[in-house]
mmCIF file of C-alpha atoms and ligand atoms in Angstrom:
data_model
loop_
_atom_site.group_PDB
_atom_site.id
_atom_site.type_symbol
_atom_site.label_atom_id
_atom_site.label_comp_id
_atom_site.label_asym_id
_atom_site.label_seq_id
_atom_site.Cartn_x
_atom_site.Cartn_y
_atom_site.Cartn_z
ATOM 1 C CA MET A 27 -11.728 6.735 -0.352
ATOM 2 C CA ALA A 28 -12.628 10.009 -0.736
ATOM 3 C CA GLU A 29 -11.965 13.087 -3.022
ATOM 4 C CA PRO A 30 -8.964 14.580 -1.934
ATOM 5 C CA THR A 31 -7.012 17.854 -1.254
ATOM 6 C CA SER A 32 -4.190 17.605 -1.182
ATOM 7 C CA ASN A 33 -1.262 20.319 -2.967
ATOM 8 C CA LYS A 34 1.025 18.086 -4.887
ATOM 9 C CA ALA A 35 -0.686 15.143 -7.774
ATOM 10 C CA PHE A 36 1.324 11.905 -7.364
ATOM 11 C CA PRO A 37 -0.010 9.768 -10.707
ATOM 12 C CA VAL A 38 1.101 6.164 -11.346
ATOM 13 C CA SER A 39 0.462 4.365 -14.325
ATOM 14 C CA TRP A 40 0.042 0.445 -14.880
ATOM 15 C CA ASP A 41 2.998 0.474 -16.385
ATOM 16 C CA GLN A 42 4.756 2.503 -13.178
ATOM 17 C CA PHE A 43 2.827 0.598 -10.986
ATOM 18 C CA HIS A 44 4.235 -2.776 -12.050
ATOM 19 C CA ARG A 45 7.785 -1.648 -12.372
ATOM 20 C CA ASP A 46 7.946 -0.446 -8.918
ATOM 21 C CA ALA A 47 5.501 -3.398 -7.159
ATOM 22 C CA ARG A 48 8.071 -5.364 -9.173
ATOM 23 C CA ALA A 49 11.169 -2.930 -7.675
ATOM 24 C CA LEU A 50 10.079 -3.638 -4.292
ATOM 25 C CA ALA A 51 9.640 -7.284 -5.096
ATOM 26 C CA TRP A 52 13.459 -7.017 -6.117
ATOM 27 C CA ARG A 53 14.312 -5.435 -1.991
ATOM 28 C CA LEU A 54 12.260 -8.200 -0.646
ATOM 29 C CA ALA A 55 13.878 -10.495 -2.503
ATOM 30 C CA ASP A 56 17.523 -11.463 0.706
ATOM 31 C CA LYS A 57 14.630 -10.724 3.503
ATOM 32 C CA GLY A 58 12.707 -13.398 3.610
ATOM 33 C CA PRO A 59 12.246 -16.624 4.133
ATOM 34 C CA PHE A 60 8.906 -15.751 3.402
ATOM 35 C CA GLU A 61 6.393 -18.808 4.078
ATOM 36 C CA ALA A 62 2.818 -16.350 3.607
ATOM 37 C CA MET A 63 1.434 -13.058 2.522
ATOM 38 C CA VAL A 64 -0.907 -11.176 3.776
ATOM 39 C CA CYS A 65 -1.818 -7.980 1.595
ATOM 40 C CA ILE A 66 -4.455 -5.800 3.007
ATOM 41 C CA THR A 67 -7.392 -5.273 1.129
ATOM 42 C CA ARG A 68 -7.976 -3.843 -1.331
ATOM 43 C CA GLY A 69 -5.054 -1.699 -2.367
ATOM 44 C CA GLY A 70 -2.880 -4.137 -1.509
ATOM 45 C CA LEU A 71 -4.411 -6.532 -3.409
ATOM 46 C CA VAL A 72 -2.850 -5.489 -6.971
ATOM 47 C CA PRO A 73 0.334 -4.950 -5.167
ATOM 48 C CA ALA A 74 0.624 -8.704 -3.466
ATOM 49 C CA ALA A 75 -0.080 -10.515 -7.242
ATOM 50 C CA ILE A 76 2.757 -9.239 -8.821
ATOM 51 C CA ILE A 77 4.914 -9.624 -5.685
ATOM 52 C CA CYS A 78 3.930 -13.186 -4.789
ATOM 53 C CA ARG A 79 4.210 -13.919 -8.195
ATOM 54 C CA GLU A 80 8.517 -12.675 -8.512
ATOM 55 C CA LEU A 81 9.024 -14.139 -5.397
ATOM 56 C CA GLY A 82 7.327 -17.329 -5.751
ATOM 57 C CA LEU A 83 4.653 -17.104 -3.135
ATOM 58 C CA ARG A 84 1.341 -19.370 -3.048
ATOM 59 C CA LEU A 85 0.666 -19.040 0.013
ATOM 60 C CA ILE A 86 -2.240 -15.951 0.801
ATOM 61 C CA ASP A 87 -4.191 -14.116 3.526
ATOM 62 C CA THR A 88 -5.871 -10.930 3.317
ATOM 63 C CA VAL A 89 -6.971 -8.769 5.981
ATOM 64 C CA CYS A 90 -10.071 -6.618 4.812
ATOM 65 C CA VAL A 91 -9.607 -2.916 6.157
ATOM 66 C CA ALA A 92 -12.936 0.309 5.609
ATOM 67 C CA SER A 93 -11.751 3.336 6.084
ATOM 68 C CA TYR A 94 -12.592 6.635 5.237
ATOM 69 C CA HIS A 95 -9.779 8.537 3.855
ATOM 70 C CA ASP A 96 -8.941 12.314 2.817
ATOM 71 C CA TYR A 97 -5.911 14.225 2.615
ATOM 72 C CA LYS A 98 -6.540 15.152 6.845
ATOM 73 C CA ASN A 99 -9.106 13.588 7.776
ATOM 74 C CA GLN A 100 -9.466 9.206 7.948
ATOM 75 C CA SER A 101 -12.297 8.176 10.296
ATOM 76 C CA GLU A 102 -12.342 5.321 11.963
ATOM 77 C CA LEU A 103 -10.738 2.081 10.889
ATOM 78 C CA LYS A 104 -13.128 -1.105 10.439
ATOM 79 C CA VAL A 105 -11.800 -5.055 11.099
ATOM 80 C CA LEU A 106 -14.120 -6.577 8.049
ATOM 81 C CA LYS A 107 -11.885 -9.450 8.006
ATOM 82 C CA ASP A 108 -8.707 -10.908 10.707
ATOM 83 C CA VAL A 109 -5.737 -12.635 9.675
ATOM 84 C CA ALA A 110 -6.738 -16.916 9.866
ATOM 85 C CA PRO A 111 -5.342 -18.828 12.461
ATOM 86 C CA ASN A 112 -3.222 -21.050 10.149
ATOM 87 C CA ILE A 113 -1.413 -17.253 9.761
ATOM 88 C CA LYS A 114 -1.239 -16.763 12.212
ATOM 89 C CA ALA A 115 0.228 -20.076 13.222
ATOM 90 C CA ILE A 116 3.456 -19.692 11.194
ATOM 91 C CA GLY A 117 7.243 -19.280 12.366
ATOM 92 C CA ASP A 118 6.935 -17.537 16.108
ATOM 93 C CA GLY A 119 2.956 -17.028 15.640
ATOM 94 C CA LYS A 120 3.419 -13.419 15.661
ATOM 95 C CA GLY A 121 3.706 -12.740 12.315
ATOM 96 C CA LYS A 122 7.915 -14.568 11.485
ATOM 97 C CA GLY A 123 7.686 -15.278 7.979
ATOM 98 C CA VAL A 124 5.042 -13.572 7.120
ATOM 99 C CA LEU A 125 5.254 -10.837 3.836
ATOM 100 C CA VAL A 126 2.018 -8.345 4.596
ATOM 101 C CA VAL A 127 2.073 -5.998 1.715
ATOM 102 C CA ASP A 128 -0.108 -2.561 1.182
ATOM 103 C CA ASP A 129 0.007 0.167 -1.809
ATOM 104 C CA LEU A 130 0.977 2.113 0.750
ATOM 105 C CA THR A 131 1.729 3.517 3.578
ATOM 106 C CA ASP A 132 -0.334 7.441 4.679
ATOM 107 C CA THR A 133 -0.912 8.397 8.178
ATOM 108 C CA GLY A 134 0.873 4.508 9.286
ATOM 109 C CA LYS A 135 -2.689 4.019 10.824
ATOM 110 C CA THR A 136 -3.809 1.255 8.810
ATOM 111 C CA ALA A 137 -0.145 -0.795 8.982
ATOM 112 C CA ARG A 138 -0.373 -0.131 12.532
ATOM 113 C CA VAL A 139 -3.673 -1.706 13.110
ATOM 114 C CA VAL A 140 -2.109 -4.967 11.417
ATOM 115 C CA ARG A 141 0.832 -4.939 13.123
ATOM 116 C CA GLU A 142 -1.071 -5.343 16.185
ATOM 117 C CA MET A 143 -2.045 -9.202 14.449
ATOM 118 C CA LEU A 144 1.408 -9.530 13.242
ATOM 119 C CA PRO A 145 3.781 -8.205 15.009
ATOM 120 C CA ASN A 146 7.067 -9.760 14.055
ATOM 121 C CA ALA A 147 5.714 -9.723 9.884
ATOM 122 C CA HIS A 148 7.657 -8.497 7.202
ATOM 123 C CA PHE A 149 5.194 -5.086 6.649
ATOM 124 C CA ALA A 150 5.804 -4.219 2.771
ATOM 125 C CA THR A 151 4.637 -1.114 1.115
ATOM 126 C CA VAL A 152 5.134 0.094 -2.753
ATOM 127 C CA TYR A 153 4.864 4.471 -1.652
ATOM 128 C CA ALA A 154 5.203 6.045 1.843
ATOM 129 C CA LYS A 155 4.438 9.252 3.135
ATOM 130 C CA PRO A 156 6.455 10.214 6.282
ATOM 131 C CA ALA A 157 4.126 9.884 8.680
ATOM 132 C CA GLY A 158 3.636 6.400 7.420
ATOM 133 C CA VAL A 159 7.752 4.940 6.845
ATOM 134 C CA PRO A 160 8.264 3.869 10.275
ATOM 135 C CA THR A 161 5.360 1.953 9.931
ATOM 136 C CA VAL A 162 6.716 -0.624 7.104
ATOM 137 C CA ASP A 163 9.830 -2.446 6.551
ATOM 138 C CA THR A 164 11.038 -1.528 3.265
ATOM 139 C CA PHE A 165 9.206 0.249 0.284
ATOM 140 C CA VAL A 166 9.630 2.056 -2.977
ATOM 141 C CA THR A 167 8.727 5.211 -3.333
ATOM 142 C CA GLU A 168 8.145 8.073 -0.486
ATOM 143 C CA VAL A 169 6.230 11.216 -1.429
ATOM 144 C CA SER A 170 5.854 14.521 1.061
ATOM 145 C CA GLN A 171 3.250 13.569 3.044
ATOM 146 C CA ASP A 172 0.765 16.493 1.088
ATOM 147 C CA THR A 173 0.904 15.067 -2.198
ATOM 148 C CA TRP A 174 -2.015 12.510 -2.986
ATOM 149 C CA ILE A 175 -1.506 9.414 -5.188
ATOM 150 C CA TYR A 176 -3.496 8.679 -7.888
ATOM 151 C CA PHE A 177 -3.735 4.190 -8.729
ATOM 152 C CA PRO A 178 -4.172 3.327 -12.036
ATOM 153 C CA TRP A 179 -7.128 1.677 -11.201
ATOM 154 C CA ASP A 180 -8.530 5.115 -10.060
ATOM 155 C CA MET A 181 -8.525 7.182 -12.623
ATOM 156 C CA ALA A 182 -9.784 7.125 -16.522
ATOM 157 C CA LEU A 183 -8.003 9.024 -19.202
ATOM 158 C CA THR A 184 -9.220 12.400 -19.435
ATOM 159 C CA TYR A 185 -9.043 16.110 -20.771
ATOM 160 C CA VAL A 186 -6.326 17.933 -18.970
ATOM 161 C CA GLU A 187 -5.902 22.228 -18.522
ATOM 162 C CA PRO A 188 -2.543 23.595 -19.003
ATOM 163 C CA ILE A 189 -0.002 23.403 -16.789
ATOM 164 C CA ALA A 190 -0.373 27.399 -17.772
ATOM 165 C CA LYS A 191 -3.517 27.763 -16.240
ATOM 166 C CA GLY A 192 -3.229 26.095 -13.148
ATOM 167 C CA HIS A 193 -3.036 22.461 -14.235
ATOM 168 C CA LYS A 194 -1.071 20.986 -10.867
ATOM 169 C CA GLY A 195 0.343 17.479 -12.759
HETATM 170 O O1 LIG B 24 -1.368 4.415 6.486
HETATM 171 P P1 LIG B 24 -3.360 5.173 6.251
HETATM 172 O O2 LIG B 24 -3.180 6.589 6.316
HETATM 173 O O3 LIG B 24 -3.816 4.279 6.641
HETATM 174 O O4 LIG B 24 -3.485 5.311 4.929
HETATM 175 C C1 LIG B 24 -2.917 3.744 4.138
HETATM 176 C C2 LIG B 24 -4.198 3.141 3.711
HETATM 177 O O5 LIG B 24 -5.272 4.144 2.505
HETATM 178 C C3 LIG B 24 -5.562 3.068 1.701
HETATM 179 O O6 LIG B 24 -6.728 2.276 2.083
HETATM 180 P P2 LIG B 24 -7.803 2.813 1.765
HETATM 181 O O7 LIG B 24 -8.411 2.849 3.290
HETATM 182 O O8 LIG B 24 -8.635 4.412 1.456
HETATM 183 O O9 LIG B 24 -9.046 1.325 1.713
HETATM 184 P P3 LIG B 24 -8.776 0.583 0.108
HETATM 185 O O10 LIG B 24 -7.736 -0.307 0.844
HETATM 186 O O11 LIG B 24 -9.940 -0.284 0.357
HETATM 187 O O12 LIG B 24 -9.060 1.896 -0.809
HETATM 188 C C4 LIG B 24 -3.757 2.325 1.179
HETATM 189 O O13 LIG B 24 -4.281 1.404 0.569
HETATM 190 C C5 LIG B 24 -3.594 2.215 2.788
HETATM 191 O O14 LIG B 24 -4.605 0.881 3.162
HETATM 192 O O1 LIG B 25 -2.525 9.341 -1.258
HETATM 193 C C1 LIG B 25 -2.447 8.097 -1.217
HETATM 194 N N1 LIG B 25 -3.466 7.707 -2.908
HETATM 195 C C2 LIG B 25 -5.344 6.815 -2.336
HETATM 196 N N2 LIG B 25 -5.317 6.364 -1.044
HETATM 197 C C3 LIG B 25 -4.624 7.184 -0.435
HETATM 198 N N3 LIG B 25 -5.128 6.073 0.687
HETATM 199 C C4 LIG B 25 -4.498 6.907 1.527
HETATM 200 N N4 LIG B 25 -3.478 8.475 0.931
HETATM 201 C C5 LIG B 25 -3.485 7.985 -0.011
HETATM 202 MG MG1 LIG B 26 -5.917 0.380 1.942
#
């Protein structure tokens, strides 16, 4: 993740992320049945752990994707690891019965690349920006395209300027 230049900040605490990921699990509970989960690394690892616990899923795979991001730019996206053959073979062989999880969809590029691998899978993210909304089936919270979401694993407790002195919070 590159240093963001978005206008607005949406900081998320561990507590809030846990609540939002659990809310996503509630929304997914009647969208299955799911035989397996595929999580898009690395950001998808965190909601995946929470959601597979809530939904009782134990067959978990990863798609490993590397890309460079900032608010306006995303370089080429590299797939470092594809879906395992036994996961691809589930259901209709095109993802039916597979739940794909990521932390967010922004431009939608990551979700589109993974959807090419599993076109009939159910795609779920905790957060979504408008350009990414059409690429996912279920999400919890939408933020505007010019908002940068700060995840708890990318942050540390630190001093912030008062709002009157220009804090964007
Ligand atoms: O919809 P998009 O514009 O593709 O953006 C969404 C993706 O960007 C972030 O991952 P990133 O590539 O930064 O890597 P990471 O998960 O390893 O942090 C996020 O975790 C999503 O996977
Ligand atoms: O808003 C975001 N926050 C964190 N990582 C991201 N990767 C793409 N968009 C974002
Ligand atoms: Mg990611």
